[in-house]
């Protein structure tokens, strides 16, 4: 590692970084008679322990043959082989641009007059992307070389170089339930597990994970759902509400349990983290409870890539500046298979939810502008236009009330290249999830050594920067604001390393 941290609050051995961290918070009490609030600052002392040894990690993608799946595998191989290719403008070389861990930096501090930054990935030991072993499932049997050509995401010259390497990777047969996706996806389904019982399907997925692990000598496997967006499961008491009910419902082959929920359950039972990159409610309450019992990470939902990332920044800028958005309209059209699947109403509704609710907490958090429950008009439109392929066009209009009756209108046009925005986000989710499995925390109390714990299974609260609809543990307030989410990650890792968290107050030079 490129730096060490000194101080009595941090110790580093060959295996472990141990740090203690004082977290300053405030509790608020309301006087029942006067309605007046009293704020009480408090400090809690936490201990973090980070295992330094980076395991050999495998990634299994559900939807391996799709645009995201094949391009993710291609990105890893191209970087591993340091592939260079020609576009019509210039020679390119493989990179991870767009990845928080691989392409951004963290400020260490000042060294004399020099500002010192380190690559984000050096703050704590993280797996090297090129060391990842990639496999997975798809309901379509196409080998990845052909799937990459079908996707039309990479430049032709890059495709030509990757083809022989990619063609060796063939997706495993998957669990498929046509009632969860658009009818237009049926002709893709030629690689489906011929197991009618859900219990057998879960067991087969578990076996696939074990075999992948053994065959490649892996110490950890992370599973990422990047398959089609599914419609929401209709959550029912007695089926989805508890871990016990869910497992019993699987045994009696209940129909309203989605493939993505089955994958999540198989992962939990194998002790493998599961990441849901699509918006559907795979992580129903029974899944969350099962993950708590088995102490396995689950996270979702829906990669935050283009239009929504901008929305969570722009709305935050408007509302935190005291401007009042009254109308947000987000339109996009795209021509890839994702767009084709989203053209079915029930599937679209899943995406609509995650694209829409990403700003709710920003309005709720400013009672100076918005009455309780007041929200701007907010409309999401997605259209399938095959010609534009993966090059999604996203157009947004934000209309805000400004001072003294003024109206401010912002219009954006964003040519997204959806998949090339998504694959670095997928990489970050894998790298950071793996790291989080090696961090343990405890709280210092007056007597004795603190008991150390894993993080709560719903690590969406830590990885929200990468997710449109991060799932938080009950009682933890939702944060969608992009830069708060980034600061959360950076500060958590600084604390684990024994460094002060960033306040951005710049107090050292503030007085005259
Ligand atoms: P895609 O349609 O190209 O790929 C999905 C793949 O999943 C297909 O190959 C399909 O055959 C396969 N599939 C469908 N059901 C399956 C099942 N039950 N088991 C295994 N495989 C199955 O879509 P793309 O563009 O790769 O996107 C994947 C997912 O990621 C979609 O749900 C999309 O909404 C989501 N997403 C994509 C973002 C992006 O910017 N590309 C951002 C946010 C989310
Ligand atoms: C249509 O919106 C397709 C979707 O799958 C999105 O492209 C994807 O969720 C990325 O969305 P966004 O809003 O982050 O650009």
Coordinates of C-alpha atoms and ligand atoms in Angstrom, one line a residue:
X1 CA 0.0 0.0 0.0
X2 CA 1.3 3.4 -0.9
X3 CA 0.9 5.1 2.5
X4 CA 0.8 4.4 6.3
X5 CA -1.2 6.1 9.0
X6 CA 0.3 6.9 12.3
X7 CA -1.4 7.3 15.7
X8 CA -2.6 5.4 18.7
X9 CA -6.0 4.9 17.2
X10 CA -4.7 2.7 14.4
X11 CA -2.7 -0.5 14.3
X12 CA -1.6 -2.4 11.3
X13 CA -0.3 -6.0 11.3
X14 CA 0.4 -8.3 8.3
X15 CA -3.2 -9.4 8.3
X16 CA -5.3 -6.7 9.7
X17 CA -5.9 -2.9 9.9
X18 CA -7.6 -2.0 13.2
X19 CA -8.8 1.5 13.9
X20 CA -11.0 3.3 16.3
X21 CA -13.3 6.1 15.3
X22 CA -15.3 8.7 17.2
X23 CA -18.6 9.3 15.5
X24 CA -20.2 12.6 16.4
X25 CA -24.0 12.7 16.0
X26 CA -27.0 14.5 17.4
X27 CA -30.2 13.2 18.9
X28 CA -33.3 15.4 18.8
X29 CA -36.1 15.5 21.4
X30 CA -39.5 17.3 21.1
X31 CA -41.2 18.8 24.1
X32 CA -44.8 17.5 24.1
X33 CA -46.2 20.8 25.5
X34 CA -44.3 23.5 23.7
X35 CA -43.4 21.5 20.6
X36 CA -39.8 22.9 20.9
X37 CA -36.9 20.7 19.9
X38 CA -33.8 20.1 22.0
X39 CA -30.7 18.9 20.2
X40 CA -28.2 16.8 22.1
X41 CA -24.8 16.1 20.5
X42 CA -23.3 12.7 21.4
X43 CA -20.2 10.8 20.5
X44 CA -20.0 7.0 19.9
X45 CA -16.7 5.2 19.7
X46 CA -16.5 2.5 17.0
X47 CA -13.8 -0.1 16.1
X48 CA -13.2 -1.2 12.6
X49 CA -11.1 -4.2 11.5
X50 CA -10.2 -4.8 7.9
X51 CA -8.8 -8.0 6.7
X52 CA -5.9 -7.2 4.4
X53 CA -5.6 -10.5 2.4
X54 CA -7.4 -10.1 -0.9
X55 CA -9.0 -13.4 -1.8
X56 CA -9.3 -14.9 -5.3
X57 CA -12.7 -13.7 -6.4
X58 CA -15.2 -15.0 -9.0
X59 CA -18.1 -13.0 -10.4
X60 CA -21.2 -14.8 -11.7
X61 CA -23.5 -12.6 -13.8
X62 CA -27.1 -13.5 -14.2
X63 CA -27.7 -12.3 -17.8
X64 CA -24.1 -13.0 -18.9
X65 CA -25.1 -13.0 -22.6
X66 CA -26.7 -9.6 -22.5
X67 CA -25.3 -6.2 -23.4
X68 CA -24.0 -5.6 -19.8
X69 CA -23.0 -9.1 -19.2
X70 CA -20.9 -9.6 -22.4
X71 CA -19.4 -6.1 -22.2
X72 CA -18.4 -6.6 -18.6
X73 CA -16.6 -9.8 -19.5
X74 CA -15.0 -8.0 -22.5
X75 CA -13.9 -5.1 -20.4
X76 CA -12.1 -7.4 -17.9
X77 CA -10.4 -9.5 -20.7
X78 CA -9.4 -6.4 -22.7
X79 CA -7.8 -4.8 -19.6
X80 CA -6.1 -8.1 -18.6
X81 CA -4.6 -8.5 -22.1
X82 CA -3.9 -4.7 -22.3
X83 CA -5.7 -4.7 -25.7
X84 CA -5.3 -1.7 -28.0
X85 CA -7.6 -1.0 -30.9
X86 CA -8.3 1.5 -33.6
X87 CA -11.4 3.7 -33.8
X88 CA -11.9 6.0 -36.8
X89 CA -10.2 8.8 -34.8
X90 CA -7.4 7.2 -32.9
X91 CA -5.8 4.2 -31.1
X92 CA -7.5 3.4 -27.9
X93 CA -6.4 1.2 -25.0
X94 CA -8.4 -0.8 -22.5
X95 CA -9.4 1.2 -19.4
X96 CA -11.8 1.5 -16.5
X97 CA -13.0 5.0 -17.1
X98 CA -16.3 5.6 -15.2
X99 CA -15.3 3.4 -12.2
X100 CA -15.3 5.1 -8.8
X101 CA -12.7 2.7 -7.5
X102 CA -10.4 2.6 -10.6
X103 CA -10.7 6.1 -12.0
X104 CA -11.2 8.5 -9.1
X105 CA -9.0 9.7 -6.2
X106 CA -9.1 10.5 -2.5
X107 CA -7.4 13.4 -0.9
X108 CA -4.8 12.4 1.7
X109 CA -3.9 16.0 2.8
X110 CA -1.2 18.6 2.3
X111 CA 2.5 17.8 2.0
X112 CA 4.2 21.2 2.3
X113 CA 2.5 23.2 -0.4
X114 CA 1.5 20.1 -2.4
X115 CA -2.0 18.6 -2.3
X116 CA -1.6 14.8 -2.1
X117 CA -4.2 12.5 -3.7
X118 CA -4.2 8.7 -3.9
X119 CA -6.2 6.5 -6.3
X120 CA -9.5 5.5 -4.6
X121 CA -8.5 1.8 -4.8
X122 CA -5.5 2.4 -2.5
X123 CA -7.4 3.6 0.5
X124 CA -7.9 -0.1 1.6
X125 CA -6.8 -3.4 -0.1
X126 CA -9.2 -4.1 -2.9
X127 CA -9.3 -6.8 -5.5
X128 CA -7.7 -6.0 -8.9
X129 CA -10.4 -6.1 -11.6
X130 CA -8.1 -8.1 -13.9
X131 CA -7.8 -10.8 -11.3
X132 CA -11.6 -11.5 -11.4
X133 CA -12.8 -14.7 -12.9
X134 CA -16.1 -14.2 -14.8
X135 CA -18.9 -16.7 -15.5
X136 CA -22.7 -16.8 -15.2
X137 CA -26.1 -17.8 -16.5
X138 CA -28.3 -16.7 -19.4
X139 CA -31.5 -18.0 -20.8
X140 CA -29.9 -17.6 -24.2
X141 CA -27.1 -20.0 -25.0
X142 CA -25.1 -17.8 -27.3
X143 CA -21.3 -17.9 -26.5
X144 CA -20.0 -14.6 -25.4
X145 CA -18.0 -13.8 -28.6
X146 CA -21.2 -13.9 -30.6
X147 CA -23.2 -12.2 -27.8
X148 CA -20.7 -9.3 -27.9
X149 CA -21.2 -9.0 -31.6
X150 CA -25.0 -9.0 -31.1
X151 CA -24.7 -6.3 -28.5
X152 CA -22.9 -3.9 -30.8
X153 CA -21.4 -2.0 -27.9
X154 CA -17.6 -2.2 -28.6
X155 CA -15.8 -0.8 -31.6
X156 CA -15.5 -3.4 -34.4
X157 CA -11.7 -3.7 -34.1
X158 CA -11.9 -4.4 -30.4
X159 CA -14.6 -7.0 -31.0
X160 CA -12.3 -8.7 -33.5
X161 CA -9.5 -9.0 -31.0
X162 CA -11.8 -10.1 -28.1
X163 CA -13.8 -12.6 -30.1
X164 CA -11.6 -15.7 -29.7
X165 CA -11.2 -15.1 -25.9
X166 CA -14.9 -14.4 -25.4
X167 CA -16.2 -17.2 -27.5
X168 CA -14.8 -19.7 -25.0
X169 CA -17.2 -18.4 -22.4
X170 CA -20.7 -20.0 -22.6
X171 CA -23.6 -19.1 -20.3
X172 CA -25.0 -21.7 -17.9
X173 CA -28.7 -22.5 -18.3
X174 CA -30.9 -20.4 -16.1
X175 CA -34.1 -20.2 -14.2
X176 CA -36.8 -18.6 -16.4
X177 CA -40.3 -17.5 -15.8
X178 CA -41.9 -15.8 -18.8
X179 CA -44.6 -14.2 -16.7
X180 CA -41.9 -11.9 -15.2
X181 CA -40.6 -10.3 -18.4
X182 CA -42.0 -9.0 -21.6
X183 CA -43.6 -11.5 -24.0
X184 CA -41.1 -10.3 -26.6
X185 CA -38.3 -12.0 -24.7
X186 CA -39.6 -15.5 -25.3
X187 CA -37.6 -16.1 -28.4
X188 CA -34.3 -15.6 -26.5
X189 CA -35.1 -18.4 -24.0
X190 CA -33.3 -21.5 -25.5
X191 CA -31.1 -22.2 -22.4
X192 CA -33.5 -22.7 -19.6
X193 CA -33.2 -25.2 -16.7
X194 CA -35.7 -28.0 -17.3
X195 CA -36.6 -28.2 -13.6
X196 CA -40.2 -27.5 -12.9
X197 CA -39.8 -27.2 -9.1
X198 CA -38.5 -24.0 -7.6
X199 CA -36.7 -25.9 -4.8
X200 CA -34.8 -27.9 -7.4
X201 CA -33.9 -24.7 -9.3
X202 CA -32.5 -23.2 -6.2
X203 CA -30.4 -26.3 -5.5
X204 CA -29.1 -26.3 -9.1
X205 CA -28.0 -22.7 -8.9
X206 CA -26.2 -23.5 -5.6
X207 CA -24.5 -26.4 -7.3
X208 CA -23.4 -24.1 -10.2
X209 CA -21.9 -21.7 -7.7
X210 CA -20.0 -24.4 -5.9
X211 CA -18.7 -26.0 -9.1
X212 CA -17.5 -22.6 -10.4
X213 CA -15.7 -22.0 -7.1
X214 CA -14.0 -25.4 -7.0
X215 CA -13.1 -25.4 -10.7
X216 CA -11.4 -22.0 -10.5
X217 CA -9.9 -22.4 -7.0
X218 CA -11.9 -19.3 -5.8
X219 CA -12.2 -18.2 -2.2
X220 CA -15.2 -15.9 -2.8
X221 CA -18.0 -15.7 -5.4
X222 CA -20.1 -12.6 -5.9
X223 CA -23.3 -12.9 -8.0
X224 CA -24.7 -9.9 -9.8
X225 CA -28.2 -9.8 -11.5
X226 CA -27.8 -8.0 -14.8
X227 CA -30.6 -10.0 -16.5
X228 CA -33.8 -8.6 -17.8
X229 CA -35.8 -6.2 -15.6
X230 CA -38.7 -8.2 -14.1
X231 CA -42.1 -6.9 -13.1
X232 CA -42.6 -6.5 -9.4
X233 CA -43.6 -9.7 -7.5
X234 CA -46.9 -9.1 -5.7
X235 CA -45.8 -9.4 -2.1
X236 CA -48.1 -11.5 0.0
X237 CA -48.1 -12.3 3.7
X238 CA -47.4 -16.0 4.2
X239 CA -45.2 -16.0 1.1
X240 CA -42.7 -13.2 1.0
X241 CA -42.9 -11.7 4.5
X242 CA -40.6 -14.0 6.5
X243 CA -37.6 -16.2 5.8
X244 CA -39.6 -19.3 7.0
X245 CA -42.6 -18.5 4.9
X246 CA -40.5 -17.9 1.8
X247 CA -38.6 -21.1 2.1
X248 CA -41.9 -23.0 2.6
X249 CA -43.4 -21.2 -0.3
X250 CA -40.5 -22.4 -2.5
X251 CA -41.0 -26.0 -1.3
X252 CA -44.7 -25.8 -2.4
X253 CA -43.7 -24.2 -5.7
X254 CA -45.6 -21.0 -5.2
X255 CA -45.9 -19.2 -8.5
X256 CA -45.4 -15.6 -7.3
X257 CA -41.6 -15.9 -6.5
X258 CA -39.5 -14.4 -9.2
X259 CA -36.3 -15.8 -10.7
X260 CA -34.3 -13.0 -9.2
X261 CA -35.6 -13.8 -5.7
X262 CA -34.6 -17.5 -6.3
X263 CA -31.1 -16.4 -7.3
X264 CA -30.9 -14.2 -4.1
X265 CA -32.0 -17.1 -2.0
X266 CA -29.5 -19.5 -3.6
X267 CA -26.7 -17.0 -3.0
X268 CA -27.6 -16.5 0.6
X269 CA -27.7 -20.2 1.3
X270 CA -24.2 -20.5 -0.3
X271 CA -22.9 -17.5 1.6
X272 CA -22.3 -15.6 -1.6
X273 CA -23.2 -11.8 -1.8
X274 CA -26.0 -11.1 -4.3
X275 CA -26.3 -7.7 -6.1
X276 CA -29.5 -6.8 -7.9
X277 CA -28.7 -4.5 -10.8
X278 CA -32.3 -4.3 -12.0
X279 CA -35.1 -2.5 -10.4
X280 CA -37.5 -5.3 -9.4
X281 CA -38.2 -6.2 -5.8
X282 CA -36.0 -9.3 -5.7
X283 CA -35.1 -8.6 -2.1
X284 CA -38.5 -9.1 -0.5
X285 CA -38.7 -9.0 3.4
X286 CA -38.2 -12.8 3.6
X287 CA -35.0 -12.5 1.6
X288 CA -33.7 -9.8 3.9
X289 CA -34.5 -11.9 7.0
X290 CA -32.8 -14.9 5.4
X291 CA -29.7 -12.9 4.7
X292 CA -29.6 -11.7 8.3
X293 CA -29.8 -15.2 9.5
X294 CA -27.0 -16.4 7.2
X295 CA -25.0 -13.1 7.6
X296 CA -24.7 -12.7 3.8
X297 CA -24.8 -9.4 1.9
X298 CA -27.6 -8.6 -0.5
X299 CA -27.9 -5.3 -2.2
X300 CA -29.9 -3.4 -4.8
X301 CA -31.6 -2.1 -6.7
X302 CA -30.8 -1.0 -10.2
X303 CA -27.5 0.4 -11.4
X304 CA -27.3 4.2 -11.3
X305 CA -25.7 5.2 -14.5
X306 CA -26.7 8.1 -16.8
X307 CA -30.0 10.0 -16.6
X308 CA -30.7 9.1 -13.0
X309 CA -27.2 10.0 -11.8
X310 CA -27.7 13.4 -13.3
X311 CA -31.1 13.7 -11.7
X312 CA -29.8 12.9 -8.2
X313 CA -27.2 15.6 -8.7
X314 CA -29.3 18.2 -10.4
X315 CA -32.3 18.0 -8.1
X316 CA -30.0 18.1 -5.1
X317 CA -28.4 21.3 -6.6
X318 CA -31.7 22.9 -7.2
X319 CA -33.3 22.1 -3.8
X320 CA -30.2 22.7 -1.7
X321 CA -29.9 26.1 -3.4
X322 CA -33.4 27.0 -2.3
X323 CA -34.9 26.7 -5.8
X324 CA -38.2 24.8 -6.0
X325 CA -38.5 22.2 -8.8
X326 CA -42.2 22.0 -9.7
X327 CA -42.0 19.7 -12.7
X328 CA -39.4 17.0 -13.7
X329 CA -40.0 15.2 -17.0
X330 CA -37.5 12.4 -18.0
X331 CA -37.9 11.0 -21.4
X332 CA -35.6 8.4 -23.1
X333 CA -35.5 6.2 -26.0
X334 CA -33.2 3.3 -26.7
X335 CA -32.9 0.4 -29.1
X336 CA -31.2 -2.4 -27.2
X337 CA -32.8 -5.6 -25.8
X338 CA -33.3 -3.8 -22.4
X339 CA -35.5 -1.2 -24.2
X340 CA -37.4 -4.0 -26.0
X341 CA -38.1 -5.7 -22.7
X342 CA -39.1 -2.4 -21.0
X343 CA -41.7 -1.8 -23.7
X344 CA -44.1 -4.1 -21.7
X345 CA -46.2 -2.1 -19.2
X346 CA -45.6 -4.1 -16.1
X347 CA -41.9 -4.3 -16.6
X348 CA -41.7 -0.6 -17.4
X349 CA -43.4 0.1 -14.1
X350 CA -40.5 -1.5 -12.2
X351 CA -38.0 0.9 -14.0
X352 CA -40.4 3.8 -13.5
X353 CA -40.4 3.3 -9.8
X354 CA -36.6 3.4 -9.4
X355 CA -36.1 6.3 -11.8
X356 CA -38.8 8.3 -10.0
X357 CA -38.3 7.7 -6.3
X358 CA -34.6 8.6 -6.5
X359 CA -35.3 12.2 -5.6
X360 CA -38.1 11.8 -3.0
X361 CA -35.9 12.2 0.1
X362 CA -34.4 15.4 -1.4
X363 CA -37.9 17.1 -1.3
X364 CA -38.8 15.6 2.0
X365 CA -35.5 17.0 3.4
X366 CA -36.4 20.6 2.7
X367 CA -39.6 21.6 4.6
X368 CA -38.6 25.3 4.0
X369 CA -39.7 24.8 0.4
X370 CA -42.1 21.8 0.4
X371 CA -45.1 21.0 2.6
X372 CA -45.0 17.5 4.1
X373 CA -45.7 15.0 1.3
X374 CA -45.6 17.7 -1.4
X375 CA -43.7 16.6 -4.5
X376 CA -43.2 18.1 -8.0
X377 CA -45.0 16.7 -11.0
X378 CA -42.6 13.9 -12.1
X379 CA -43.0 11.9 -15.3
X380 CA -40.9 9.1 -16.7
X381 CA -41.2 8.0 -20.4
X382 CA -39.2 5.2 -22.0
X383 CA -39.7 4.3 -25.7
X384 CA -38.1 1.5 -27.7
X385 CA -36.5 2.7 -30.9
X386 CA -34.4 -0.1 -32.4
X387 CA -32.3 2.1 -34.7
X388 CA -30.4 3.8 -31.9
X389 CA -29.3 0.4 -30.4
X390 CA -27.4 0.9 -27.2
X391 CA -26.9 4.6 -27.7
X392 CA -29.8 5.7 -25.4
X393 CA -31.0 9.3 -25.8
X394 CA -32.2 10.8 -22.6
X395 CA -33.9 14.2 -22.5
X396 CA -34.9 15.9 -19.3
X397 CA -36.8 19.1 -18.5
X398 CA -36.6 20.6 -15.0
X399 CA -38.9 23.6 -14.3
X400 CA -38.3 25.4 -11.0
X401 CA -39.9 28.3 -9.2
X402 CA -37.2 30.9 -8.5
X403 CA -37.2 34.3 -6.7
X404 CA -40.2 36.6 -6.8
X405 CA -42.3 34.7 -9.3
X406 CA -39.6 33.7 -11.8
X407 CA -39.4 30.4 -13.6
X408 CA -36.2 28.6 -14.4
X409 CA -36.3 25.8 -17.0
X410 CA -33.3 23.5 -17.6
X411 CA -33.4 21.1 -20.6
X412 CA -30.8 18.4 -21.1
X413 CA -29.9 16.1 -23.9
X414 CA -27.7 13.1 -22.9
X415 CA -26.5 10.5 -25.4
X416 CA -25.8 7.8 -22.8
X417 CA -24.1 4.8 -24.5
X418 CA -25.8 2.9 -21.7
X419 CA -23.8 -0.2 -21.4
X420 CA -20.4 1.6 -21.4
X421 CA -21.7 3.7 -18.5
X422 CA -23.0 0.6 -16.7
X423 CA -20.1 -1.8 -16.8
X424 CA -17.7 0.3 -14.6
X425 CA -20.6 0.6 -12.1
X426 CA -21.0 -3.1 -12.1
X427 CA -17.3 -3.5 -11.4
X428 CA -17.4 -1.1 -8.5
X429 CA -20.3 -3.0 -7.0
X430 CA -18.3 -6.2 -7.1
X431 CA -15.0 -4.7 -5.8
X432 CA -16.7 -2.8 -3.0
X433 CA -19.0 -5.6 -2.0
X434 CA -16.0 -7.9 -1.7
X435 CA -14.2 -5.3 0.4
X436 CA -17.2 -4.9 2.7
X437 CA -17.1 -8.7 3.4
X438 CA -13.7 -8.1 5.0
X439 CA -14.6 -5.2 7.2
X440 CA -16.0 -5.9 10.7
X441 CA -17.1 -3.3 13.2
X442 CA -18.0 -3.0 16.9
X443 CA -18.8 -0.3 19.4
X444 CA -16.6 0.5 22.3
X445 CA -18.5 0.3 25.6
X446 CA -17.2 0.9 29.1
X447 CA -16.3 -2.6 29.9
X448 CA -14.2 -5.1 28.0
X449 CA -13.4 -5.6 24.3
X450 CA -16.2 -4.7 21.8
X451 CA -18.0 -7.5 20.1
X452 CA -17.2 -7.4 16.4
X453 CA -20.0 -7.7 13.7
X454 CA -20.4 -7.7 9.9
X455 CA -22.3 -4.9 8.3
X456 CA -26.0 -5.3 8.0
X457 CA -26.8 -7.5 5.0
X458 CA -28.5 -4.6 3.2
X459 CA -25.3 -2.8 2.1
X460 CA -27.2 -0.7 -0.3
X461 CA -27.0 2.0 2.3
X462 CA -23.2 2.0 1.8
X463 CA -23.3 1.5 -2.0
X464 CA -26.0 4.0 -2.8
X465 CA -23.7 5.9 -5.1
X466 CA -24.0 3.0 -7.5
X467 CA -27.7 2.3 -7.2
X468 CA -30.9 4.1 -8.3
X469 CA -33.0 2.6 -5.5
X470 CA -30.6 1.6 -2.7
X471 CA -32.3 -0.6 -0.1
X472 CA -31.7 0.5 3.5
X473 CA -32.1 -1.4 6.8
X474 CA -35.3 -0.5 8.6
X475 CA -34.9 2.7 10.5
X476 CA -31.9 4.0 8.5
X477 CA -32.9 7.1 6.6
X478 CA -32.7 6.9 2.8
X479 CA -30.0 9.1 1.1
X480 CA -30.1 9.5 -2.6
X481 CA -28.0 12.6 -3.0
X482 CA -25.0 11.5 -5.1
X483 CA -22.2 13.5 -3.3
X484 CA -23.5 12.6 0.1
X485 CA -23.4 8.9 -1.0
X486 CA -19.8 9.4 -2.2
X487 CA -18.7 11.1 1.0
X488 CA -20.3 8.2 2.9
X489 CA -18.1 5.7 1.1
X490 CA -15.0 7.8 1.3
X491 CA -15.5 8.6 5.0
X492 CA -16.2 5.0 5.9
X493 CA -13.0 3.8 4.3
X494 CA -11.0 6.7 5.8
X495 CA -12.3 5.7 9.2
X496 CA -11.3 2.1 8.6
X497 CA -7.8 3.3 7.7
X498 CA -7.6 5.4 10.9
X499 CA -7.8 8.7 9.0
X500 CA -10.0 11.7 9.9
X501 CA -13.2 12.0 7.9
X502 CA -13.6 14.9 5.5
X503 CA -15.7 17.8 6.6
X504 CA -14.6 20.2 3.8
X505 CA -14.6 23.1 6.4
X506 CA -11.0 24.0 5.7
X507 CA -10.7 25.3 9.3
X508 CA -6.9 25.3 9.3
X509 CA -6.6 28.4 7.2
X510 CA -9.8 30.1 8.2
X511 CA -8.7 32.7 10.8
X512 CA -6.8 35.9 10.1
Ligands
LIG1 P1 -30.0 -7.2 -22.1 O1 -31.4 -7.4 -22.4 O2 -29.0 -7.0 -23.1 O3 -29.4 -8.4 -21.2 C1 -30.2 -9.1 -20.3 C2 -29.8 -10.6 -20.5 O4 -30.5 -11.3 -19.5 C3 -30.3 -11.2 -21.8 O5 -29.2 -11.8 -22.4 C4 -31.3 -12.2 -21.5 O6 -31.3 -13.3 -22.3 C5 -30.9 -12.5 -20.0 N1 -32.0 -13.1 -19.2 C6 -33.3 -12.7 -19.1 N2 -33.9 -13.4 -18.1 C7 -32.9 -14.2 -17.5 C8 -32.9 -15.1 -16.4 N3 -34.0 -15.4 -15.7 N4 -31.7 -15.7 -16.1 C9 -30.6 -15.4 -16.8 N5 -30.6 -14.6 -17.9 C10 -31.7 -14.0 -18.2 O7 -30.0 -6.0 -21.0 P2 -28.8 -5.1 -20.5 O8 -28.7 -3.9 -21.3 O9 -27.6 -5.9 -20.4 O10 -29.3 -4.7 -19.1 C11 -29.4 -5.7 -18.1 C12 -30.2 -5.2 -16.9 O11 -29.5 -4.1 -16.3 C13 -31.6 -4.7 -17.3 O12 -32.5 -5.1 -16.3 C14 -31.4 -3.2 -17.2 O13 -32.6 -2.5 -16.9 C15 -30.5 -3.1 -16.1 N6 -29.8 -1.8 -16.1 C16 -29.0 -1.4 -17.1 C17 -28.3 -0.2 -17.1 C18 -27.5 0.2 -18.2 O14 -27.2 1.4 -18.2 N7 -27.1 -0.6 -19.1 C19 -28.5 0.7 -15.9 C20 -29.3 0.2 -14.9 C21 -29.9 -1.0 -15.0
LIG2 C1 -34.3 2.9 -20.2 O1 -34.3 4.0 -19.3 C2 -33.3 1.8 -19.9 C3 -32.9 1.6 -18.5 O2 -32.4 0.3 -18.3 C4 -31.8 2.6 -18.3 O3 -31.0 2.8 -19.4 C5 -30.9 2.3 -17.1 O4 -31.7 2.0 -16.1 C6 -30.0 3.5 -16.9 O5 -30.8 4.5 -16.4 P1 -30.3 5.9 -16.0 O6 -31.5 6.6 -15.6 O7 -29.3 5.7 -14.9 O8 -29.6 6.4 -17.2

